[in-house]
mmCIF file of C-alpha atoms in Angstrom:
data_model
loop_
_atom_site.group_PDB
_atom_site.id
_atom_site.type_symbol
_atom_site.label_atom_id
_atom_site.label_comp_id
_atom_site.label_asym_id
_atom_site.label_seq_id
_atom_site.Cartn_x
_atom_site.Cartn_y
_atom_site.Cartn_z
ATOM 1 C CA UNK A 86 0.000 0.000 0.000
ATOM 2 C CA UNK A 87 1.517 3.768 -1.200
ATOM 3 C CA UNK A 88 -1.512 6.148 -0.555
ATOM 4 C CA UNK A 89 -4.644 6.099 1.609
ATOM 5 C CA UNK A 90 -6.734 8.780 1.283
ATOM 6 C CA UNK A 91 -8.827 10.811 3.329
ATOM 7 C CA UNK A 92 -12.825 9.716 2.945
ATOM 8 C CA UNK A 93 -13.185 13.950 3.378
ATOM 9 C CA UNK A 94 -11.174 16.188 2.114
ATOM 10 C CA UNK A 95 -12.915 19.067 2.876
ATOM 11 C CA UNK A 96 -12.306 18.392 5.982
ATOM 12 C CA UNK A 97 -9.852 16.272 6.944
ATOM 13 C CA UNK A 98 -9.799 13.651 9.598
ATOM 14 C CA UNK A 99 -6.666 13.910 11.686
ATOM 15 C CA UNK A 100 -4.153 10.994 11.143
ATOM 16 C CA UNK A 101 -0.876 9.556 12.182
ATOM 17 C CA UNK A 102 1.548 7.958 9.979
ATOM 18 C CA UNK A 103 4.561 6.224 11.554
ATOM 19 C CA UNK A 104 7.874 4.428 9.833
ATOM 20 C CA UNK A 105 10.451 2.379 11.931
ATOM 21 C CA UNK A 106 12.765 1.905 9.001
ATOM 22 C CA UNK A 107 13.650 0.529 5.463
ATOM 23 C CA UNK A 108 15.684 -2.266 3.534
ATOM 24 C CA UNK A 109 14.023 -5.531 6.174
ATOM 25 C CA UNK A 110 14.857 -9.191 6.070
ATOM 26 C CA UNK A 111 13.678 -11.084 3.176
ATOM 27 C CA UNK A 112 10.051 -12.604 3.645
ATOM 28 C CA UNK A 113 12.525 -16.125 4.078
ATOM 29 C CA UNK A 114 14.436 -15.029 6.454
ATOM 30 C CA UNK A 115 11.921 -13.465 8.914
ATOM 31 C CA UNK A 116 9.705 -15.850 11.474
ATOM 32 C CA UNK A 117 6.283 -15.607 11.870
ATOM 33 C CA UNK A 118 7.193 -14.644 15.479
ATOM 34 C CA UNK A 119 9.358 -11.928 14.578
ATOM 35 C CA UNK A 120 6.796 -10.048 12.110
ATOM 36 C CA UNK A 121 4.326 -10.511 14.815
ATOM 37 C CA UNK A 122 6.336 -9.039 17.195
ATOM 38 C CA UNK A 123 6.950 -6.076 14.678
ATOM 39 C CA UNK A 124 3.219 -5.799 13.842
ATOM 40 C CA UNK A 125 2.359 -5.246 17.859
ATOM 41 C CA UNK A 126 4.864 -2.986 18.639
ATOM 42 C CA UNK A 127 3.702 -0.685 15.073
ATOM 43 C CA UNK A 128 0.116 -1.356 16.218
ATOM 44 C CA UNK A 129 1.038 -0.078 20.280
ATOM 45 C CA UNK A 130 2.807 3.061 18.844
ATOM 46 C CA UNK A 131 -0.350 4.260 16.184
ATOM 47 C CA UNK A 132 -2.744 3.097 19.434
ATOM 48 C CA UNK A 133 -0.984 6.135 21.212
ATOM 49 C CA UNK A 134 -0.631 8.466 18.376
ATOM 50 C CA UNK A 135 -4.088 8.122 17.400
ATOM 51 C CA UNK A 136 -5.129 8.945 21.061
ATOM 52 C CA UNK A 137 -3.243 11.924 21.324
ATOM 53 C CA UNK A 138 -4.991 13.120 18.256
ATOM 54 C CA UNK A 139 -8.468 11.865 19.203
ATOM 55 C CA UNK A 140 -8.170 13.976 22.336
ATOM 56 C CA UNK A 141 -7.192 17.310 20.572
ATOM 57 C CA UNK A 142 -3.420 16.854 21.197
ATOM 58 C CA UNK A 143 -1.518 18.640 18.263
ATOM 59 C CA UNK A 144 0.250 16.890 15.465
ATOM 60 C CA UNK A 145 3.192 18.023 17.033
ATOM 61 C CA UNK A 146 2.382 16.370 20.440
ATOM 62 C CA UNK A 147 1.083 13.094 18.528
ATOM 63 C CA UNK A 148 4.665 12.736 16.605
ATOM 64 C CA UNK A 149 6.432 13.276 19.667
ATOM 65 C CA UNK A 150 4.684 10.450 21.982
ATOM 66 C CA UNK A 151 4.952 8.478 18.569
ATOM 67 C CA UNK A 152 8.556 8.495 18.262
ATOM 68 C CA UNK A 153 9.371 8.462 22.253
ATOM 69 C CA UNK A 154 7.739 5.198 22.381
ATOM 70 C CA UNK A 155 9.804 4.130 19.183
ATOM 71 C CA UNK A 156 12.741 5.529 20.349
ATOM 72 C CA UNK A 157 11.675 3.348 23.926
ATOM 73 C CA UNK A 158 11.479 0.024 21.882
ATOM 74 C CA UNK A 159 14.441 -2.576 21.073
ATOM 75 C CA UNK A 160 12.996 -4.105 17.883
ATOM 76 C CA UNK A 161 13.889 -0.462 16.177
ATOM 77 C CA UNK A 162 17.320 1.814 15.695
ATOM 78 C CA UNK A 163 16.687 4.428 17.502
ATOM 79 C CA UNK A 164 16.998 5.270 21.802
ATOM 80 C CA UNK A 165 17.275 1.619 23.432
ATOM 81 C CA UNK A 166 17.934 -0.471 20.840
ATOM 82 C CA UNK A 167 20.098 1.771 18.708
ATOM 83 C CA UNK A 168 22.935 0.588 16.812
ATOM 84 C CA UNK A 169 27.039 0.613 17.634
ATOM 85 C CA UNK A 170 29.679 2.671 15.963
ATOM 86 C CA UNK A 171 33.027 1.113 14.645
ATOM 87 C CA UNK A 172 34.012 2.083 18.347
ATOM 88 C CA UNK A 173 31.357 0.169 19.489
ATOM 89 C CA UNK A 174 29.694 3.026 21.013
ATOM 90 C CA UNK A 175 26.352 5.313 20.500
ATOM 91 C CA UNK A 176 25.446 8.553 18.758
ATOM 92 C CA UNK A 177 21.590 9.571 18.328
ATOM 93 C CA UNK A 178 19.922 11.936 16.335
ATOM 94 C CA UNK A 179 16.694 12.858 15.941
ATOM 95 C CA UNK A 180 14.694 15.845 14.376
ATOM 96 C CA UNK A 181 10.786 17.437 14.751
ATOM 97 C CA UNK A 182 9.447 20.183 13.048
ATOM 98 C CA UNK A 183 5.917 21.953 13.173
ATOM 99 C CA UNK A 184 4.196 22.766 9.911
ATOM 100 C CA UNK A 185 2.425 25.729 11.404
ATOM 101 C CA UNK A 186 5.442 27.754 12.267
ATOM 102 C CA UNK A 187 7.913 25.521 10.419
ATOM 103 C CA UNK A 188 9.927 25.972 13.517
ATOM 104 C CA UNK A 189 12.576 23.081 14.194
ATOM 105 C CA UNK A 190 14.795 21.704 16.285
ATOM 106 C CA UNK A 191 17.494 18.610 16.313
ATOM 107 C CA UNK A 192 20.315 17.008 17.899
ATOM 108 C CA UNK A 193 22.830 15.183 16.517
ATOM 109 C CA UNK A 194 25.669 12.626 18.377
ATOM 110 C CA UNK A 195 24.275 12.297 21.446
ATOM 111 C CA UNK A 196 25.140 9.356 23.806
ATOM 112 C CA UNK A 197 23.014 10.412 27.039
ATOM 113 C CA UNK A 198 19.491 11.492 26.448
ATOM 114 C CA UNK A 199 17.235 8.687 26.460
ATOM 115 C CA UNK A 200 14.818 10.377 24.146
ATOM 116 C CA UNK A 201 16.672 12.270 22.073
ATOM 117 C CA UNK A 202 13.193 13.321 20.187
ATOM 118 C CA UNK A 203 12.604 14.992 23.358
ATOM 119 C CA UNK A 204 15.866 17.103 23.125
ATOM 120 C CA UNK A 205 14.688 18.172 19.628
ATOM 121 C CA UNK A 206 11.922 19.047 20.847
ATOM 122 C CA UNK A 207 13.523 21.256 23.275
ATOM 123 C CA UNK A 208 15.658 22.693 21.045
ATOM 124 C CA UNK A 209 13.055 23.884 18.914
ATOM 125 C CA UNK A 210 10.715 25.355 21.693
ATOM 126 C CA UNK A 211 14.058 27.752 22.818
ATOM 127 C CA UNK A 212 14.324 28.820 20.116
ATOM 128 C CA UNK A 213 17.915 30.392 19.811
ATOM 129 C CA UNK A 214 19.410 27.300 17.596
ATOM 130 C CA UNK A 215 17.739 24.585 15.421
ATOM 131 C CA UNK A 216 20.934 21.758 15.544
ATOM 132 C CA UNK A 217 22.930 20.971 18.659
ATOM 133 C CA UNK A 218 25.502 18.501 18.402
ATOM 134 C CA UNK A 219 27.119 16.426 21.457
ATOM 135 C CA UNK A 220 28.098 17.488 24.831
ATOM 136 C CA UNK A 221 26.396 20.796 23.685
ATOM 137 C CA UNK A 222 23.144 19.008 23.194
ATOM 138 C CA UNK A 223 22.761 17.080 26.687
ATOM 139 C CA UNK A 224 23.376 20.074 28.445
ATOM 140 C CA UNK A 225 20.886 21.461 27.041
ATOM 141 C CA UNK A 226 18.626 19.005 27.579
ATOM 142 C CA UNK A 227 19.758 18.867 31.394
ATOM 143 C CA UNK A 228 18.937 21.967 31.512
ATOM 144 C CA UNK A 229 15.451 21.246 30.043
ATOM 145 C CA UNK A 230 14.701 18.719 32.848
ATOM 146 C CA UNK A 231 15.382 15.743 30.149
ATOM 147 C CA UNK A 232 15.906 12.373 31.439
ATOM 148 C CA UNK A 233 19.543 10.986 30.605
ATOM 149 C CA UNK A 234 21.123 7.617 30.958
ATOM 150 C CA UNK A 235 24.094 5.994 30.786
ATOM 151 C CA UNK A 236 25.373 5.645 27.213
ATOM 152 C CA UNK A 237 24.833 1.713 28.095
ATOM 153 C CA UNK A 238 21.017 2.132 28.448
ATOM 154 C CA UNK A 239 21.286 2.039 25.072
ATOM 155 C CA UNK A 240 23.076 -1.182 23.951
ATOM 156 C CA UNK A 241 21.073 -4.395 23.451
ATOM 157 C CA UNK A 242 23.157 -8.067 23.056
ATOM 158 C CA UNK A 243 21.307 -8.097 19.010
ATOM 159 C CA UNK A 244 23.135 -4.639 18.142
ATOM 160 C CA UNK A 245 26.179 -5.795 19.487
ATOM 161 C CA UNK A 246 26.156 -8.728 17.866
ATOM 162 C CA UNK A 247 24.811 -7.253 14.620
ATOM 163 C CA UNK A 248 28.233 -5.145 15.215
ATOM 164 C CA UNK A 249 30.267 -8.159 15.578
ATOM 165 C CA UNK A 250 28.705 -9.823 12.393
ATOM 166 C CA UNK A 251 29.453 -6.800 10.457
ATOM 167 C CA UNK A 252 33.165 -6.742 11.097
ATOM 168 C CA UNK A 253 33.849 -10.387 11.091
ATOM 169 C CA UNK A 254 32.337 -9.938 7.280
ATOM 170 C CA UNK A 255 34.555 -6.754 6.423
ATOM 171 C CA UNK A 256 31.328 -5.070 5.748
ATOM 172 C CA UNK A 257 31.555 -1.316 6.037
ATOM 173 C CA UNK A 258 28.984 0.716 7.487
ATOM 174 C CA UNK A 259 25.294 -1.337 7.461
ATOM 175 C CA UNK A 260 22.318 -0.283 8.503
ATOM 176 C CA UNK A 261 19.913 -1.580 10.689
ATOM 177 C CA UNK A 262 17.650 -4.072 9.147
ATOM 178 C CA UNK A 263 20.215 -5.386 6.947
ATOM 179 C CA UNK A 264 22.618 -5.988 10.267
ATOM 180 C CA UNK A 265 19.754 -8.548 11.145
ATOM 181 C CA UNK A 266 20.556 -10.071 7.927
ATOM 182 C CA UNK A 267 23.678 -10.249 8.442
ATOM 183 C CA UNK A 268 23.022 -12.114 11.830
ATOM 184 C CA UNK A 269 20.511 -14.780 9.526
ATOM 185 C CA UNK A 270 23.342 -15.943 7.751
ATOM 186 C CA UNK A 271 22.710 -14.017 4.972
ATOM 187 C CA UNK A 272 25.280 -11.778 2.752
ATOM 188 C CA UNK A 273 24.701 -8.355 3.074
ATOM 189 C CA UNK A 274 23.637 -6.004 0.108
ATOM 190 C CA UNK A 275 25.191 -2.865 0.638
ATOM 191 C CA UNK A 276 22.116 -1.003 -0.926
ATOM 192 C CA UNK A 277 19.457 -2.608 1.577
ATOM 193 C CA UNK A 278 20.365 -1.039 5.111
ATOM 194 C CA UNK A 279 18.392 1.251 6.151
ATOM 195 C CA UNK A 280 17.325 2.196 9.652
ATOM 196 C CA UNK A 281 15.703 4.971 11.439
ATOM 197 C CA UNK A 282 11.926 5.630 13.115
ATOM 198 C CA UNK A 283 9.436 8.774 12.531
ATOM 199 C CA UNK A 284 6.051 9.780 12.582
ATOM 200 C CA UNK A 285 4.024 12.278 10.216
ATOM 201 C CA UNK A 286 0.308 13.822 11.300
ATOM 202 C CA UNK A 287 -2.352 15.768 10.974
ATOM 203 C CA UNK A 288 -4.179 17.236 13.689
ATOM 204 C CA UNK A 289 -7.949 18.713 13.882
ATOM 205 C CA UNK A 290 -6.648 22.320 13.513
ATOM 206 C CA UNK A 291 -4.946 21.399 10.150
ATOM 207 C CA UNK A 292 -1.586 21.972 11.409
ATOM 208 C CA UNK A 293 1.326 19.452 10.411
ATOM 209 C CA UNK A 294 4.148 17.689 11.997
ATOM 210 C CA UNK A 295 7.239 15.540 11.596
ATOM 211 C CA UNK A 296 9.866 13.609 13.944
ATOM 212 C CA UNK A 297 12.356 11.652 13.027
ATOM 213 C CA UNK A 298 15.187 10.113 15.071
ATOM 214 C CA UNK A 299 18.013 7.215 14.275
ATOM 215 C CA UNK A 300 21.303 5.326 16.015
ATOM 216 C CA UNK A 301 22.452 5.651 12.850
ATOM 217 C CA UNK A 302 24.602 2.681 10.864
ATOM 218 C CA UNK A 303 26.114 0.110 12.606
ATOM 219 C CA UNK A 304 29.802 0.125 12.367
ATOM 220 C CA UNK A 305 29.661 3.849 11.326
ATOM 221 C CA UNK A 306 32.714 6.105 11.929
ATOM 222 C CA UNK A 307 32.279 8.060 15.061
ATOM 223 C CA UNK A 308 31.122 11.799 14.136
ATOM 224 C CA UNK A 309 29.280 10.633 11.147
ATOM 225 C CA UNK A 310 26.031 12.365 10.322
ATOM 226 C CA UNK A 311 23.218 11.135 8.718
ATOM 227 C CA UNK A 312 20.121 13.246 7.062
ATOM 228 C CA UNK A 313 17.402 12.589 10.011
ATOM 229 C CA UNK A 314 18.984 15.454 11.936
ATOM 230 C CA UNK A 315 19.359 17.652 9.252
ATOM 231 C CA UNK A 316 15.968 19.505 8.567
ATOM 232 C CA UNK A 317 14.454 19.376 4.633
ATOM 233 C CA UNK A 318 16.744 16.300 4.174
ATOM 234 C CA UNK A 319 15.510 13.524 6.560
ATOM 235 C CA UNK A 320 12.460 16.002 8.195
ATOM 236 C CA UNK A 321 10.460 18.911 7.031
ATOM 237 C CA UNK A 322 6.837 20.226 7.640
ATOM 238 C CA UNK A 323 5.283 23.186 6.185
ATOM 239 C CA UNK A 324 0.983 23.231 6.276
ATOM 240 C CA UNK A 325 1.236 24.357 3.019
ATOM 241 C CA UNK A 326 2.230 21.002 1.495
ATOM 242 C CA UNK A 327 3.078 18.033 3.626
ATOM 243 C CA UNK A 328 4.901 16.991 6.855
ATOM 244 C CA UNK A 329 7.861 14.441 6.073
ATOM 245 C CA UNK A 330 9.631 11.700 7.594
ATOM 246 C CA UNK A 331 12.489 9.691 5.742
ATOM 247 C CA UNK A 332 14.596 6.520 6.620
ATOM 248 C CA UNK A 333 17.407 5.020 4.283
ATOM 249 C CA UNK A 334 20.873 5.797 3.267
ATOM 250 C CA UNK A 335 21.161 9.062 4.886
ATOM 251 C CA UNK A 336 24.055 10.518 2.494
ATOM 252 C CA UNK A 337 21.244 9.971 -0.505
ATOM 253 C CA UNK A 338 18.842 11.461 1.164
ATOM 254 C CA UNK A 339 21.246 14.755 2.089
ATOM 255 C CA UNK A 340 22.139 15.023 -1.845
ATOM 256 C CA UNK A 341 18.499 15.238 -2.654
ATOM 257 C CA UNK A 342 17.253 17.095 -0.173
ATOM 258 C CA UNK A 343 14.656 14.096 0.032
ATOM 259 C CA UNK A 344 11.774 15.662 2.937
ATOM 260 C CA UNK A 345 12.425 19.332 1.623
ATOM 261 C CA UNK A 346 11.912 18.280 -2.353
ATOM 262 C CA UNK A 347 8.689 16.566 -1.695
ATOM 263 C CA UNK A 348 6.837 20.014 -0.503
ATOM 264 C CA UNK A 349 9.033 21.792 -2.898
ATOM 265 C CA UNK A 350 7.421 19.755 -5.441
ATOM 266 C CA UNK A 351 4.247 20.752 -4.487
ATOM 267 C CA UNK A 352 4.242 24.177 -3.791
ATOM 268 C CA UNK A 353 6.246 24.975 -7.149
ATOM 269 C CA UNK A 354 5.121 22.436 -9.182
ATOM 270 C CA UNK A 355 1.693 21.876 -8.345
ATOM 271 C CA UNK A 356 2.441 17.766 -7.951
ATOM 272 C CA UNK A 357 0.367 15.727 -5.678
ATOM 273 C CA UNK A 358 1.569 14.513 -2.394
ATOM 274 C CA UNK A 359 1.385 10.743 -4.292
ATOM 275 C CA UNK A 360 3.682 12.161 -7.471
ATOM 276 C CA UNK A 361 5.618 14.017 -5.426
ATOM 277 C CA UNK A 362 6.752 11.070 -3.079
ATOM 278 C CA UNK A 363 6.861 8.487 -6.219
ATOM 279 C CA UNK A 364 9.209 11.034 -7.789
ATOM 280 C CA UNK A 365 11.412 11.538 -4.718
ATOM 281 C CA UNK A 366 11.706 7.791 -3.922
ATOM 282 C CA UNK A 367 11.782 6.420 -7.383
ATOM 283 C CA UNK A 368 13.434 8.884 -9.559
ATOM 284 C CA UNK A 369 15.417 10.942 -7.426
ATOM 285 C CA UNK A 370 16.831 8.810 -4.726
ATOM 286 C CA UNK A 371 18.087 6.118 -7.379
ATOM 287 C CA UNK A 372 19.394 8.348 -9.601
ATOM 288 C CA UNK A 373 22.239 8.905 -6.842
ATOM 289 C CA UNK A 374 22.030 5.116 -6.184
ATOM 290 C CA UNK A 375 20.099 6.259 -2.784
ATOM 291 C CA UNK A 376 17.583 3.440 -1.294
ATOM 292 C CA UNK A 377 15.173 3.774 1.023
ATOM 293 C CA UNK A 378 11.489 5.193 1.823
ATOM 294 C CA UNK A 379 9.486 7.728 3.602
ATOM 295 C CA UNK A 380 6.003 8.913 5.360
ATOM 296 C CA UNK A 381 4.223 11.708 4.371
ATOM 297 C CA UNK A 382 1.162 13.493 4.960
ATOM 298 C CA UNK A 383 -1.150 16.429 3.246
ATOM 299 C CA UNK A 384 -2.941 19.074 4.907
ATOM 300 C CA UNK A 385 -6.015 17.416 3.112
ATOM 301 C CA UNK A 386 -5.274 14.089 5.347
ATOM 302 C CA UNK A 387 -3.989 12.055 2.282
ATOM 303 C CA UNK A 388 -1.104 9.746 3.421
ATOM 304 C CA UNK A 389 1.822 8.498 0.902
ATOM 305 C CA UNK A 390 4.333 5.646 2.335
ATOM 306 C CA UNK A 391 6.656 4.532 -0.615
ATOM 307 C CA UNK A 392 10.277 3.220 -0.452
ATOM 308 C CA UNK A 393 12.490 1.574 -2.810
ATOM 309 C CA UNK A 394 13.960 -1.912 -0.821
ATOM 310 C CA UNK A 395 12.199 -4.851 0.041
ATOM 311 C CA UNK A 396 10.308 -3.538 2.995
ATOM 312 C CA UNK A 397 9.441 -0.500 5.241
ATOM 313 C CA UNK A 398 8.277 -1.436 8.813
ATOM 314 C CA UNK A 399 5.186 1.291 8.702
ATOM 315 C CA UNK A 400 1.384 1.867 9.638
ATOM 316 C CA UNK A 401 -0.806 4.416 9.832
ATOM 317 C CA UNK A 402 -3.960 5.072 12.037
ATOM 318 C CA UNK A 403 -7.109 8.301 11.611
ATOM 319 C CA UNK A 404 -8.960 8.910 14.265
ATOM 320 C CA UNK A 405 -12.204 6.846 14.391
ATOM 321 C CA UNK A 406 -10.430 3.537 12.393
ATOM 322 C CA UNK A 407 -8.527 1.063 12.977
ATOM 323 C CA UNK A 408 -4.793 1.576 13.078
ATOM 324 C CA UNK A 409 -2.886 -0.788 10.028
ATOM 325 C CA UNK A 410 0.340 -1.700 9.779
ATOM 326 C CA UNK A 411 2.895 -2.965 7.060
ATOM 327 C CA UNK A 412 5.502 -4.900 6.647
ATOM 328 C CA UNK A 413 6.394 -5.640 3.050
ATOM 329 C CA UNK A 414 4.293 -4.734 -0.162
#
């Protein structure tokens, strides 16, 4: 499923869209237990979204509790559960960014805050900055009254041996999903590994939001950056056009300007939120041999999820329905 649309545009019901990343195992070399398992958790995370929305929260507010609980839950690369550098260490990042206002904030290589959406979130409601990096960034969020952790809070025995798997095989950098695959025995294909949660919505006032937030790729250099951080590249929101979320190989998604072309599509082009996301994730993205997908929502409620690998762990849930979730096509 690409697009679901809403049943009235004229006034559209608000609606949550989450992603908890691209490029998954092969439909033979994932058990029924473990889609299950990746079905609830998608399934607990719209549940909350969708409430927040349903009680008049703000799009902004839904994505937030949306990613926090993502961010909270080992089966995705992001918070606990986030994947090791090459130093076998962690650096988060995560993004938001309110459609009304399009104010943002994000922080980038952080090792501390156990919601780093939270910190972005912070960011962006000071004010002053819009990216804070490292040490800078958890004492701001200190400051902020933030929960941090021990950078070992983080670390799960699957990361580290998805770490271990990925060295032993000379692999380079992999992300997420396709470190799994390299734990099934499987050789890894260096354009399949993506790995990074977010949530898109739409709340009853019309306004838009996105968050987005990411351990990054496993065996990455320390100090590397990805897009998810880095606002119009792996988030953007603007009411005009569409709040974005993205998750694949982050340096594609940078030299595109992935989130940022899809409204930029629409508000100069006059493209659709469905052409606009084909185009991004189909044409644009593989012409710089990027893989990958995103989440994106309208301010008339219509939702687009495409992506260009096997799989994107996604769902999405209006207020009044039934959340759904997805695994493969």
């Amino acid at each position: 499923m690409t697009v679901a649309s809403s049943s009235n545009p004229s006034r559209a019901t608000p609606v949550i869209a989450i992603h908890g990343g691209a490029g998954t195992l092969s439909r033979a070399h994932i058990s029924a237990e473990q889609e299950r398992a990746y079905h609830a958790a998608l399934q607990q995370v719209l549940l909350a979204g969708q409430a927040v929305l349903a009680q008049g929260g703000t799009a902004m507010e839904a994505v937030c509790e949306a990613v926090r609980l993502l961010e909270d839950c080992p089966l995705f690369n992001a918070g606990h559960g986030a994947v090791f550098t090459a130093q076998a260490t962690h650096e988060l990042d995560a993004a938001v960014m309110d459609g009304a206002t399009l104010a943002a904030g994000a922080v980038a290589g952080v090792s501390r805050i156990r919601n780093p959406v939270q910190a972005a979130r912070a960011v962006m409601q000071n004010g002053q900055h819009v990216l804070m990096v490292a040490e800078g960034a958890e004492r701001m969020a200190q400051e902020a009254g933030l929960a941090t952790v021990e950078p070992s809070y983080f670390s799960t025995p699957a990361r580290h041996a998805q770490l271990l798997a990925a060295q032993a095989r000379q692999a380079g950098v992999v992300l997420d999903h396709d470190g799994a695959a390299a734990l099934a025995g499987r050789a890894i294909d260096e354009g399949r590994k993506m790995g990074t949660v977010g949530a898109v919505a739409l709340d009853a006032h019309g306004h838009l939001a996105a968050a987005t937030s990411t351990g990054g790729m496993t065996n990455k250099l320390p100090g590397r950056l990805g897009d998810s951080p880095l606002i119009g590249c792996g988030t953007y929101a603007d009411d005009r056009t569409a709040a974005v979320s993205c998750t694949g190989h982050g340096e594609s998604f940078i030299r595109v300007a992935a989130a940022h072309d899809v409204c930029a599509r629409m508000a100069y082009g006059g493209a659709s939120l469905e052409s606009a996301t084909q185009a991004v994730v189909h044409e644009a993205l593989p012409a710089v041999q990027g893989t990958g997908g995103l989440i994106a929502v309208d301010r008339q409620g219509n939702v687009c999820l495409p992506f260009n690998t096997e799989g994107m762990y996604r769902g999405l849930a209006r207020v009044g329905q039934a959340p759904e979730s997805f695994i493969y096509r």
